[in-house]
Amino acid sequence: MSSRLFSLYLFLFTFSNTLFFISTEKWHHCTTLDSESKFHVCWRVEEIKDDHEIEFKVEVEAHGYVGLGLSPNGGMTSSDIVTGWIKNGKVYFQDRYAEGNFLPKIDEIQNWNLVSGNENDTHSVLIFRRKLDTCDKEDRKIDDSTTRLIYAFSDIDPPSEYALDYHFKKRGSKSVYLLQRKLAKHAKIDKSALSHWDVLSPNFTLDSSFQTMYWCKIHKAPELSEKHHIVLVEPMIQKGNEAFVHHLLLYECVGANRKEYEPHTDQYGHQCHRSNMPDAMKKCEGVSLAWGVGGEDLLLPEDVGLPLEASPAKYYMLEIHYDNPNQVAGIVDNSGFRIYYSPKLRKYDAGTLMIGSTTSARVLVPPKRKEYVVAGHSNPECLDLDIPKGGIKLLGAFLHAHLLGRHLKARHFRNSKELKPLADDGNYDFNYQEYRYYQEEVAFIRGDQVTVECTYDSSNRISTTFGGESTREEMCLVFLLYYPRIERFASVSVPKFDTINKALGTNFTKDDLKQGTFRDQLSKYNWNKVNTLKVEKALRYGLHDTHCYLGNGLKNSIKTPISYPQIKKMYEEVSKCEPEEVEKKTNDGQKLKCDFILYLSIFIAFYAIKRRE
């Protein structure tokens, strides 16, 4: 694994309410979906009668139809869509399901319920709601996975619900976490009593030839005479650029050398994740803060703070993902974070644990696989020595893979039993990375193990994909924000050489890995001569080498191998949708018809018997 270890504290932030036409007082999250700021959406989740419902409000600068959908991947196929418009004072509204890239059909069961609709001289407004899980096969269940909100709108009212005109360029998608926790307001915090540090983009000019861009810039933390605690972090999204700033990440440059990093603080920055990226930037991989669309300010619990150490000051790297699908020219941005800190220390330091697969070429993904699972484990022998008797409390989780990642899951094991996953994203999107806050703190005690499973799709690759730091390579990690901080940075694993050699019929050693022979040979490996399903099983469930890193980034000497724990009970999510209820709800007409035929047959048989008598 690279010596650039990860430390991370993060969380999500929301746009200023004044940026929207929509009043955001009652809404949990709001965002703009298009680059011209014409399509605004807000949403909230409420508990109603032992169930949960989600309510949306869309406000669109148009007088034709408006469409909003929940998509697994940003496309129309398998999307749950609503369409609506106002014509002559009457509101038209439909719950639809898309089977392909054509007009979505109207659902047999209308589970999306219209709350209200109206229009003024410039905008159309719709409010609608439904249950998170309707038990309807034509509705997408809303859970903790990433959701792509797809949208479309028109300036012309359709003649009927079956004749919506094509939306041409008035469409798009944006990834969000619909169930992101709504954080408490920070009205009680007196910002005037706090110092702040602004970490901003250097008036970066978007290159309009790119539809998406990652830009990185080195920043130096304030020089402090004593330790401080970060208590609040706000996003600073430049007004007018809300549609272009997709997410922010702040990385700690672990083991930074002042002579190496100081010159970069006055420079403009560099495009991220490229082979020509300066070596100094490649060492900045410890995620410290993050923000994504629809997120919020980071407000830590009253007795917890993120440590900002005394001088010498540390170095950090700001990464901004810009999204410019219409390639708008002339966009200049200075968005970033405002970090509030105080010399009044709180009871606990917050910390971060990195768990999963070691960032190593020993992580292998064969080409041409629609689904291929890689696993990485924490080792209790690494963590238990420093975990206090009462354990630690987890505040949130941040899943991370690269371009092949499709489904990421952090499984939690204790005493031969599997607990609820710490994070589970069945629609992972590399371009939308965000922490998931827990509604309640999660206990992590001595003996617990976390296994991170990453399902990759390498269908379009023609050669081996290795574990590594570039986006063409892969990672499989979860970062856990927790308190109190312990002297552990990471507990990760990677398949042993014996496991790899047995599965592939090779004879590699550690020297081959260091000298590059391992990578050179496997980049040309003929995967057709092995059963990749068997290889996947062997590398996933076989023994892994443990890599344990202390709080200062140094490697611990623990050598005990690790794999999945022996468990007697797996975690099963309880569904409120009983099979008979699903059948009744989705096939009511067919079921009644079958019941009628059954009863008629019985009556005819009974009548025939009576006549014979």
Coordinates of C-alpha atoms in Angstrom, one line a residue:
M1 CA 0.0 0.0 0.0
S2 CA 1.2 3.5 -0.7
S3 CA 2.7 5.4 2.3
R4 CA 0.0 8.1 1.6
L5 CA -2.5 7.1 4.1
F6 CA -5.9 8.4 4.6
S7 CA -7.3 10.4 7.4
L8 CA -10.8 11.8 7.0
Y9 CA -13.4 13.6 8.7
L10 CA -15.9 15.1 6.3
F11 CA -19.3 15.9 5.5
L12 CA -21.9 17.5 3.4
F13 CA -23.1 20.8 2.8
T14 CA -26.0 22.6 1.1
F15 CA -26.3 25.7 -1.1
S16 CA -27.4 28.9 0.5
N17 CA -31.2 29.2 0.6
T18 CA -31.1 32.6 -1.2
L19 CA -29.9 30.9 -4.4
F20 CA -33.3 29.4 -5.2
F21 CA -36.7 30.7 -6.1
I22 CA -38.0 27.9 -3.8
S23 CA -38.3 28.8 -0.1
T24 CA -36.2 26.1 1.6
E25 CA -37.5 26.5 5.1
K26 CA -39.5 23.3 5.2
W27 CA -37.3 21.3 2.8
H28 CA -34.4 19.2 3.9
H29 CA -32.3 19.5 0.7
C30 CA -32.3 21.6 -2.4
T31 CA -30.3 21.7 -5.6
T32 CA -30.3 23.0 -9.2
L33 CA -30.3 20.3 -11.8
D34 CA -29.4 22.1 -15.1
S35 CA -26.6 24.4 -16.1
E36 CA -28.9 27.3 -16.9
S37 CA -30.5 27.2 -13.4
K38 CA -34.0 26.7 -14.8
F39 CA -34.8 23.4 -13.0
H40 CA -34.8 23.6 -9.2
V41 CA -35.8 20.8 -6.9
C42 CA -36.2 20.4 -3.1
W43 CA -37.1 17.3 -1.1
R44 CA -37.8 16.1 2.5
V45 CA -38.5 12.8 4.2
E46 CA -41.2 12.4 6.8
E47 CA -42.3 9.6 9.1
I48 CA -46.1 9.0 8.7
K49 CA -48.0 6.2 10.4
D50 CA -45.0 4.0 11.0
D51 CA -43.8 4.5 7.4
H52 CA -41.7 7.0 5.6
E53 CA -42.7 9.2 2.7
I54 CA -40.7 11.5 0.5
E55 CA -42.0 14.8 -0.9
F56 CA -40.6 16.7 -3.8
K57 CA -41.1 20.3 -5.0
V58 CA -39.9 21.2 -8.5
E59 CA -39.9 24.7 -9.8
V60 CA -39.1 25.1 -13.5
E61 CA -38.7 28.1 -15.7
A62 CA -41.1 26.7 -18.4
H63 CA -44.8 26.6 -19.2
G64 CA -45.0 23.1 -20.8
Y65 CA -44.6 19.7 -19.2
V66 CA -42.1 19.0 -16.4
G67 CA -40.6 15.5 -15.8
L68 CA -38.5 14.3 -12.8
G69 CA -37.4 10.7 -12.5
L70 CA -35.4 8.3 -10.2
S71 CA -32.9 6.4 -12.3
P72 CA -30.3 3.7 -11.4
N73 CA -27.7 5.0 -13.8
G74 CA -28.7 8.4 -15.3
G75 CA -30.6 6.9 -18.3
M76 CA -34.3 6.4 -18.8
T77 CA -34.5 2.6 -18.8
S78 CA -36.0 1.3 -15.5
S79 CA -36.6 4.8 -14.2
D80 CA -39.5 5.8 -12.0
I81 CA -40.8 9.1 -13.5
V82 CA -43.5 11.7 -12.9
T83 CA -44.7 14.1 -15.5
G84 CA -47.0 17.1 -15.0
W85 CA -48.2 20.4 -16.4
I86 CA -50.7 23.2 -15.9
K87 CA -53.1 24.1 -18.7
N88 CA -56.0 26.5 -18.4
G89 CA -55.7 26.3 -14.6
K90 CA -56.0 22.5 -14.5
V91 CA -53.1 20.4 -13.2
Y92 CA -52.3 17.2 -15.2
F93 CA -50.0 14.7 -13.4
Q94 CA -48.9 11.1 -14.1
D95 CA -46.8 8.4 -12.4
R96 CA -44.8 6.7 -15.2
Y97 CA -42.3 3.9 -15.7
A98 CA -39.6 4.0 -18.5
E99 CA -38.9 0.7 -20.3
G100 CA -36.5 2.4 -22.7
N101 CA -35.5 5.6 -24.4
F102 CA -39.1 6.4 -25.4
L103 CA -42.2 7.9 -23.9
P104 CA -42.6 6.3 -20.4
K105 CA -45.8 4.4 -20.0
I106 CA -48.3 5.4 -17.3
D107 CA -48.2 3.1 -14.3
E108 CA -51.3 0.9 -13.6
I109 CA -51.0 2.0 -10.0
Q110 CA -50.5 5.7 -9.4
N111 CA -48.3 5.8 -6.3
W112 CA -46.9 9.3 -6.8
N113 CA -49.6 11.6 -5.4
L114 CA -50.0 15.2 -6.5
V115 CA -50.0 17.6 -3.6
S116 CA -50.4 20.9 -5.6
G117 CA -49.5 22.5 -8.9
N118 CA -49.5 26.1 -10.1
E119 CA -47.8 28.4 -12.5
N120 CA -47.0 32.1 -12.8
D121 CA -45.7 34.3 -15.6
T122 CA -42.4 32.5 -15.7
H123 CA -42.4 29.2 -13.7
S124 CA -44.3 26.0 -13.3
V125 CA -44.4 24.5 -9.7
L126 CA -45.4 20.9 -8.8
I127 CA -45.4 19.3 -5.3
F128 CA -45.8 15.5 -5.1
R129 CA -45.0 12.6 -2.7
R130 CA -45.0 8.9 -2.2
K131 CA -43.8 6.2 0.2
L132 CA -40.1 5.3 0.1
D133 CA -41.1 1.7 -0.7
T134 CA -44.4 1.2 -2.5
C135 CA -44.0 -2.5 -3.0
D136 CA -44.7 -1.8 -6.7
K137 CA -42.4 -3.4 -9.3
E138 CA -42.7 -0.2 -11.4
D139 CA -41.6 2.1 -8.7
R140 CA -38.0 2.3 -7.6
K141 CA -37.4 1.7 -3.9
I142 CA -35.7 4.8 -2.3
D143 CA -32.9 3.7 0.0
D144 CA -29.3 4.8 1.0
S145 CA -28.0 4.1 -2.5
T146 CA -27.0 6.9 -4.9
T147 CA -30.0 8.1 -6.9
R148 CA -29.6 9.8 -10.3
L149 CA -32.3 12.4 -10.6
I150 CA -33.2 12.7 -14.3
Y151 CA -35.2 15.6 -15.5
A152 CA -36.8 17.0 -18.7
F153 CA -39.0 20.0 -19.5
S154 CA -40.8 21.6 -22.4
D155 CA -42.1 25.1 -23.2
I156 CA -45.2 23.6 -24.9
D157 CA -48.2 22.0 -23.1
P158 CA -48.8 18.5 -24.6
P159 CA -52.2 17.9 -26.3
S160 CA -52.7 14.8 -24.1
E161 CA -50.9 12.6 -21.6
Y162 CA -49.9 10.3 -24.5
A163 CA -48.3 12.9 -26.7
L164 CA -45.4 14.6 -24.8
D165 CA -43.1 16.3 -27.3
Y166 CA -39.4 15.3 -27.2
H167 CA -37.3 17.4 -24.8
F168 CA -34.1 17.6 -27.0
K169 CA -31.4 19.4 -24.9
K170 CA -33.8 20.3 -22.0
R171 CA -32.9 17.2 -20.1
G172 CA -30.1 15.7 -17.9
S173 CA -29.3 14.0 -14.7
K174 CA -27.6 14.6 -11.3
S175 CA -26.6 12.2 -8.6
V176 CA -27.8 12.8 -5.0
Y177 CA -28.4 11.0 -1.7
L178 CA -32.1 11.4 -1.2
L179 CA -32.0 10.0 2.4
Q180 CA -29.0 12.0 3.6
R181 CA -29.5 12.9 7.2
K182 CA -30.9 16.4 8.0
L183 CA -28.4 17.9 10.5
A184 CA -29.4 20.1 13.4
K185 CA -29.3 23.8 12.8
H186 CA -26.3 25.6 14.3
A187 CA -28.0 28.8 15.5
K188 CA -26.5 28.3 18.9
I189 CA -22.9 28.6 17.5
D190 CA -21.5 32.1 17.8
K191 CA -19.4 32.4 14.7
S192 CA -18.0 35.7 15.8
A193 CA -16.2 33.9 18.6
L194 CA -14.5 31.5 16.1
S195 CA -11.6 31.9 13.7
H196 CA -12.1 30.7 10.1
W197 CA -9.9 29.4 7.3
D198 CA -11.1 29.7 3.7
V199 CA -10.0 27.0 1.4
L200 CA -11.1 28.2 -2.1
S201 CA -10.5 27.5 -5.8
P202 CA -8.1 30.1 -7.2
N203 CA -10.6 31.9 -9.5
F204 CA -10.4 28.8 -11.7
T205 CA -11.6 29.2 -15.4
L206 CA -13.5 26.2 -16.7
D207 CA -12.2 24.9 -20.0
S208 CA -15.4 24.7 -22.1
S209 CA -13.9 21.9 -24.2
F210 CA -14.5 19.6 -21.2
Q211 CA -17.8 18.3 -20.0
T212 CA -16.4 17.3 -16.7
M213 CA -13.2 18.4 -14.9
Y214 CA -11.3 17.7 -11.7
W215 CA -9.1 20.5 -10.5
C216 CA -6.6 20.3 -7.6
K217 CA -4.9 23.0 -5.6
I218 CA -2.5 22.8 -2.6
H219 CA -3.3 24.9 0.6
K220 CA -1.5 25.4 3.8
A221 CA -3.3 25.3 7.2
P222 CA -3.1 28.3 9.5
E223 CA 0.1 28.5 11.7
L224 CA -1.2 28.0 15.3
S225 CA 0.6 28.3 18.6
E226 CA -1.6 25.6 20.1
K227 CA -4.0 22.9 19.1
H228 CA -7.5 23.9 18.0
H229 CA -10.7 22.1 17.2
I230 CA -12.7 22.4 14.0
V231 CA -16.4 22.7 15.0
L232 CA -18.2 23.8 11.9
V233 CA -17.5 23.7 8.1
E234 CA -19.6 25.5 5.5
P235 CA -19.4 25.1 1.7
M236 CA -18.7 28.4 -0.1
I237 CA -20.4 27.8 -3.5
Q238 CA -19.9 30.9 -5.7
K239 CA -23.3 32.4 -6.5
G240 CA -24.2 31.6 -10.1
N241 CA -22.0 28.5 -10.3
E242 CA -24.3 26.1 -8.3
A243 CA -25.0 24.1 -11.5
F244 CA -21.3 23.6 -12.2
V245 CA -19.8 22.8 -8.9
H246 CA -20.6 19.1 -8.3
H247 CA -18.5 18.1 -5.3
L248 CA -15.6 19.2 -3.2
L249 CA -13.0 17.1 -1.4
L250 CA -10.2 18.3 0.9
Y251 CA -7.3 15.8 1.3
E252 CA -4.6 15.8 4.0
C253 CA -1.0 15.6 2.5
V254 CA 0.3 12.9 5.0
G255 CA 4.0 13.1 5.7
A256 CA 4.3 16.4 3.8
N257 CA 7.7 18.0 3.6
R258 CA 7.6 21.8 3.8
K259 CA 10.3 22.3 1.1
E260 CA 8.3 20.1 -1.2
Y261 CA 4.9 21.6 -0.7
E262 CA 5.4 25.3 0.1
P263 CA 6.1 26.2 -3.6
H264 CA 2.7 24.7 -4.6
T265 CA 0.7 27.0 -2.3
D266 CA 1.2 30.0 -4.6
Q267 CA 0.5 28.1 -7.8
Y268 CA -2.7 27.9 -9.8
G269 CA -3.2 24.1 -9.4
H270 CA -3.3 21.1 -11.7
Q271 CA -5.8 18.8 -13.2
C272 CA -6.4 15.9 -10.8
H273 CA -5.9 12.1 -11.4
R274 CA -3.5 12.5 -14.3
S275 CA -0.2 10.8 -14.9
N276 CA 1.6 14.2 -15.1
M277 CA 0.2 15.4 -11.8
P278 CA 3.0 16.7 -9.5
D279 CA 4.4 14.0 -7.2
A280 CA 3.6 16.2 -4.2
M281 CA -0.1 16.2 -5.0
K282 CA -0.1 12.4 -5.3
K283 CA 0.8 12.2 -1.6
C284 CA -2.4 14.0 -0.7
E285 CA -4.9 11.2 -0.3
G286 CA -6.3 11.4 3.2
V287 CA -9.9 12.7 2.8
S288 CA -10.4 15.3 5.5
L289 CA -13.6 17.1 4.3
A290 CA -16.2 16.6 1.6
W291 CA -19.3 18.2 0.1
G292 CA -21.7 17.0 -2.5
V293 CA -24.8 18.3 -4.2
G294 CA -27.8 18.4 -1.8
G295 CA -25.5 18.2 1.2
E296 CA -25.2 20.3 4.3
D297 CA -22.8 22.1 6.6
L298 CA -20.7 19.9 8.8
L299 CA -21.7 20.5 12.4
L300 CA -20.0 18.2 14.9
P301 CA -21.5 16.9 18.1
E302 CA -21.0 19.4 21.0
D303 CA -18.3 17.2 22.7
V304 CA -16.4 16.3 19.5
G305 CA -14.0 18.4 17.3
L306 CA -11.7 17.7 14.3
P307 CA -8.1 18.5 15.5
L308 CA -6.2 21.3 13.8
E309 CA -2.7 20.8 15.1
A310 CA -0.2 23.4 16.3
S311 CA 2.6 24.5 14.0
P312 CA 4.3 23.4 11.9
A313 CA 1.2 23.7 9.8
K314 CA 0.0 20.8 7.7
Y315 CA -0.7 20.9 3.9
Y316 CA -4.0 20.0 2.3
M317 CA -5.2 19.6 -1.3
L318 CA -8.6 20.9 -2.5
E319 CA -10.2 18.9 -5.3
I320 CA -13.2 20.4 -7.1
H321 CA -15.3 18.4 -9.6
Y322 CA -16.9 20.7 -12.2
D323 CA -19.8 19.4 -14.3
N324 CA -20.4 21.3 -17.5
P325 CA -22.4 19.0 -19.8
N326 CA -23.4 21.9 -22.2
Q327 CA -19.8 23.2 -22.3
V328 CA -20.7 26.7 -21.2
A329 CA -17.8 29.1 -21.8
G330 CA -16.6 31.9 -19.5
I331 CA -17.2 30.2 -16.1
V332 CA -14.8 31.5 -13.4
D333 CA -15.1 29.9 -10.0
N334 CA -13.7 30.4 -6.5
S335 CA -15.8 27.9 -4.5
G336 CA -14.5 25.9 -1.6
F337 CA -14.8 25.5 2.2
R338 CA -15.0 27.9 5.1
I339 CA -13.6 26.1 8.2
Y340 CA -14.4 27.4 11.6
Y341 CA -12.1 26.5 14.5
S342 CA -11.7 27.4 18.2
P343 CA -8.9 27.2 20.8
K344 CA -11.5 25.9 23.3
L345 CA -11.0 22.1 23.0
R346 CA -13.8 19.7 23.2
K347 CA -13.8 16.4 25.2
Y348 CA -13.1 14.2 22.2
D349 CA -10.9 14.3 19.1
A350 CA -12.7 12.9 16.0
G351 CA -10.7 10.6 13.8
T352 CA -11.0 8.5 10.7
L353 CA -10.4 4.8 10.0
M354 CA -9.6 3.6 6.5
I355 CA -10.8 0.0 5.9
G356 CA -10.9 -2.2 2.9
S357 CA -8.4 -3.4 0.2
T358 CA -4.8 -2.3 0.3
T359 CA -4.0 0.0 -2.6
S360 CA -1.9 -2.5 -4.4
A361 CA -1.5 -4.2 -7.8
R362 CA -2.4 -7.4 -6.0
V363 CA -6.0 -6.3 -6.3
L364 CA -7.0 -7.8 -9.7
V365 CA -10.1 -7.3 -11.8
P366 CA -10.3 -9.5 -15.0
P367 CA -11.7 -7.9 -18.2
K368 CA -15.1 -8.6 -19.7
R369 CA -16.9 -9.3 -16.4
K370 CA -20.3 -7.7 -15.8
E371 CA -20.0 -8.3 -12.1
Y372 CA -16.8 -9.1 -10.2
V373 CA -16.4 -8.8 -6.4
V374 CA -13.3 -7.7 -4.5
A375 CA -13.2 -7.8 -0.7
G376 CA -11.0 -6.2 1.9
H377 CA -11.0 -6.7 5.6
S378 CA -10.1 -4.9 8.9
N379 CA -8.2 -7.1 11.3
P380 CA -9.3 -7.0 15.0
E381 CA -5.7 -7.7 16.0
C382 CA -4.8 -4.4 14.4
L383 CA -7.5 -2.3 16.0
D384 CA -8.3 -3.9 19.3
L385 CA -5.1 -2.9 21.1
D386 CA -6.1 0.8 20.9
I387 CA -9.9 0.7 21.0
P388 CA -11.0 1.8 24.5
K389 CA -13.0 -0.7 26.7
G390 CA -16.3 1.0 25.8
G391 CA -15.5 1.1 22.1
I392 CA -15.7 4.0 19.7
K393 CA -18.7 5.7 18.1
L394 CA -19.2 5.9 14.4
L395 CA -20.7 9.1 13.0
G396 CA -20.7 8.3 9.3
A397 CA -19.2 6.4 6.4
F398 CA -17.7 7.3 3.0
L399 CA -17.4 4.6 0.4
H400 CA -14.8 4.9 -2.3
A401 CA -14.0 3.1 -5.6
H402 CA -13.1 4.3 -9.0
L403 CA -14.7 4.1 -12.5
L404 CA -15.6 0.4 -12.5
G405 CA -17.4 0.5 -9.1
R406 CA -21.1 -0.3 -9.3
H407 CA -22.1 -1.7 -5.8
L408 CA -20.1 -0.9 -2.6
K409 CA -21.0 -2.4 0.7
A410 CA -19.3 -2.2 4.2
R411 CA -20.4 -5.2 6.2
H412 CA -20.1 -5.2 10.0
F413 CA -19.5 -8.5 12.0
R414 CA -19.6 -9.1 15.8
N415 CA -19.5 -12.3 17.8
S416 CA -20.3 -14.7 14.9
K417 CA -23.2 -12.4 13.8
E418 CA -23.6 -10.0 10.9
L419 CA -25.0 -6.6 11.9
K420 CA -26.6 -3.9 9.7
P421 CA -24.1 -2.7 7.0
L422 CA -22.2 0.4 7.8
A423 CA -22.9 1.6 4.3
D424 CA -24.5 0.0 1.2
D425 CA -24.7 1.7 -2.2
G426 CA -26.2 -0.3 -5.0
N427 CA -25.8 2.5 -7.5
Y428 CA -22.3 3.8 -6.8
D429 CA -21.3 6.8 -8.8
F430 CA -17.6 7.8 -8.9
N431 CA -18.5 11.3 -9.8
Y432 CA -20.6 11.8 -6.7
Q433 CA -18.8 11.1 -3.5
E434 CA -20.2 12.0 -0.1
Y435 CA -20.4 10.9 3.5
R436 CA -23.5 9.1 4.8
Y437 CA -24.4 10.4 8.2
Y438 CA -26.0 8.0 10.6
Q439 CA -29.3 9.0 12.3
E440 CA -27.8 7.5 15.5
E441 CA -24.2 6.8 16.4
V442 CA -23.1 3.3 15.6
A443 CA -21.0 1.4 18.2
F444 CA -17.8 -0.3 17.2
I445 CA -16.2 -2.5 19.9
R446 CA -13.2 -4.7 20.4
G447 CA -13.5 -7.8 18.2
D448 CA -15.6 -6.2 15.5
Q449 CA -14.6 -6.7 11.9
V450 CA -15.5 -4.7 8.8
T451 CA -15.4 -6.2 5.3
V452 CA -15.7 -4.0 2.3
E453 CA -17.1 -5.6 -0.8
C454 CA -16.9 -3.8 -4.2
T455 CA -18.7 -5.1 -7.2
Y456 CA -17.0 -3.9 -10.4
D457 CA -18.2 -3.9 -14.1
S458 CA -15.2 -4.5 -16.4
S459 CA -17.3 -5.4 -19.5
N460 CA -15.6 -2.7 -21.6
R461 CA -12.0 -3.4 -20.5
I462 CA -9.8 -5.6 -22.6
S463 CA -7.0 -6.2 -20.1
T464 CA -6.4 -6.6 -16.4
T465 CA -7.4 -3.7 -14.1
F466 CA -5.1 -3.4 -11.0
G467 CA -5.5 -1.8 -7.7
G468 CA -4.0 1.7 -7.7
E469 CA -4.4 5.4 -7.3
S470 CA -5.3 6.5 -10.9
T471 CA -9.0 6.4 -12.0
R472 CA -8.1 3.7 -14.6
E473 CA -7.0 1.5 -11.6
E474 CA -9.3 0.6 -8.7
M475 CA -9.8 1.0 -5.0
C476 CA -12.2 -0.6 -2.5
L477 CA -12.4 1.3 0.7
V478 CA -14.7 2.8 3.4
F479 CA -13.7 5.7 5.6
L480 CA -15.3 5.8 9.0
L481 CA -15.7 9.1 10.9
Y482 CA -15.6 8.3 14.6
Y483 CA -14.7 9.4 18.1
P484 CA -12.7 9.2 20.4
R485 CA -9.7 9.1 18.1
I486 CA -7.4 6.2 18.4
E487 CA -3.8 5.7 17.3
R488 CA -4.8 3.8 14.2
F489 CA -5.0 5.1 10.7
A490 CA -6.0 2.1 8.6
S491 CA -6.6 -1.6 8.7
V492 CA -6.6 -3.1 5.2
S493 CA -5.9 -6.4 3.5
V494 CA -4.9 -7.9 0.1
P495 CA -4.9 -11.5 -1.2
K496 CA -1.7 -13.4 -0.2
F497 CA 0.7 -14.3 -3.0
D498 CA 0.1 -18.0 -2.4
T499 CA -3.7 -17.4 -3.0
I500 CA -3.0 -15.5 -6.2
N501 CA -0.5 -18.0 -7.6
K502 CA -2.8 -21.0 -6.9
A503 CA -5.8 -19.3 -8.6
L504 CA -3.8 -18.1 -11.7
G505 CA -1.3 -20.9 -12.0
T506 CA 1.6 -18.5 -11.5
N507 CA 4.7 -18.3 -9.3
F508 CA 5.0 -14.6 -8.3
T509 CA 6.9 -13.3 -5.3
K510 CA 7.1 -10.0 -3.4
D511 CA 10.3 -9.2 -5.5
D512 CA 8.2 -9.5 -8.7
L513 CA 5.8 -6.9 -7.3
K514 CA 8.6 -4.5 -6.4
Q515 CA 10.4 -4.9 -9.7
G516 CA 7.3 -4.5 -11.8
T517 CA 7.3 -8.1 -13.2
F518 CA 4.1 -8.9 -11.5
R519 CA 2.2 -6.1 -13.2
D520 CA 3.9 -6.4 -16.5
Q521 CA 3.0 -10.1 -16.9
L522 CA -0.5 -9.9 -15.5
S523 CA -1.3 -6.9 -17.8
K524 CA -1.0 -9.3 -20.7
Y525 CA -2.5 -12.3 -18.8
N526 CA -4.8 -14.6 -20.9
W527 CA -7.9 -14.7 -18.7
N528 CA -9.5 -17.2 -21.1
K529 CA -7.4 -20.0 -19.7
V530 CA -8.9 -19.8 -16.3
N531 CA -12.4 -19.8 -14.8
T532 CA -12.7 -16.2 -13.6
L533 CA -15.6 -17.2 -11.3
K534 CA -13.3 -19.5 -9.5
V535 CA -10.6 -16.9 -9.4
E536 CA -13.0 -14.4 -8.0
K537 CA -14.1 -16.8 -5.2
A538 CA -10.5 -17.8 -4.4
L539 CA -9.2 -14.2 -4.1
R540 CA -12.3 -13.0 -2.3
Y541 CA -12.7 -15.7 0.3
G542 CA -9.0 -16.9 0.5
L543 CA -6.5 -15.6 3.1
H544 CA -5.4 -12.0 2.9
D545 CA -2.2 -10.3 4.2
T546 CA -3.0 -7.7 6.9
H547 CA -1.7 -4.2 6.6
C548 CA -2.1 -2.2 9.8
Y549 CA -1.1 1.5 10.1
L550 CA -0.7 3.5 13.2
G551 CA -1.9 7.1 13.7
N552 CA 1.4 8.6 12.5
G553 CA 1.2 6.6 9.3
L554 CA 3.9 4.1 10.2
K555 CA 3.2 0.4 9.5
N556 CA 2.6 -1.9 12.4
S557 CA 4.3 -5.3 12.4
I558 CA 1.0 -7.4 12.7
K559 CA 1.3 -10.3 10.2
T560 CA -1.7 -12.4 11.1
P561 CA -3.7 -13.2 7.9
I562 CA -7.4 -12.4 7.7
S563 CA -10.5 -13.4 5.8
Y564 CA -14.3 -13.5 6.3
P565 CA -15.2 -14.4 9.9
Q566 CA -17.1 -17.5 10.7
I567 CA -20.7 -16.4 11.2
K568 CA -23.8 -18.1 12.3
K569 CA -26.3 -15.5 11.4
M570 CA -26.3 -13.2 8.4
Y571 CA -28.0 -9.8 8.3
E572 CA -31.3 -9.8 6.6
E573 CA -33.2 -6.6 5.9
V574 CA -36.8 -6.7 7.0
S575 CA -39.2 -5.9 4.1
K576 CA -42.6 -4.5 4.7
C577 CA -43.7 -5.9 1.4
E578 CA -45.3 -9.3 1.9
P579 CA -45.3 -11.5 -1.2
E580 CA -49.1 -11.8 -1.2
E581 CA -49.4 -8.0 -0.8
V582 CA -47.1 -7.4 -3.8
E583 CA -49.2 -9.8 -5.8
K584 CA -52.4 -8.2 -4.7
K585 CA -51.1 -4.7 -5.3
T586 CA -49.6 -5.3 -8.7
N587 CA -52.0 -7.8 -10.2
D588 CA -55.3 -7.0 -8.6
G589 CA -57.3 -7.3 -11.8
Q590 CA -55.7 -10.6 -12.8
K591 CA -56.1 -12.1 -9.3
L592 CA -59.8 -11.2 -9.1
K593 CA -60.3 -12.7 -12.5
C594 CA -58.6 -15.9 -11.4
D595 CA -60.7 -16.0 -8.2
F596 CA -63.9 -15.6 -10.3
I597 CA -62.9 -18.5 -12.6
L598 CA -62.0 -20.7 -9.7
Y599 CA -65.3 -20.0 -7.9
L600 CA -67.3 -20.5 -11.2
S601 CA -65.5 -23.8 -11.8
I602 CA -66.4 -25.0 -8.3
F603 CA -70.1 -23.9 -8.8
I604 CA -70.3 -25.7 -12.2
A605 CA -68.8 -28.9 -10.7
F606 CA -71.2 -28.8 -7.7
Y607 CA -74.2 -28.2 -10.0
A608 CA -73.2 -31.1 -12.3
I609 CA -73.0 -33.5 -9.3
K610 CA -76.4 -32.4 -8.0
R611 CA -78.0 -33.0 -11.4
R612 CA -76.6 -36.6 -11.4
E613 CA -78.1 -37.2 -8.0

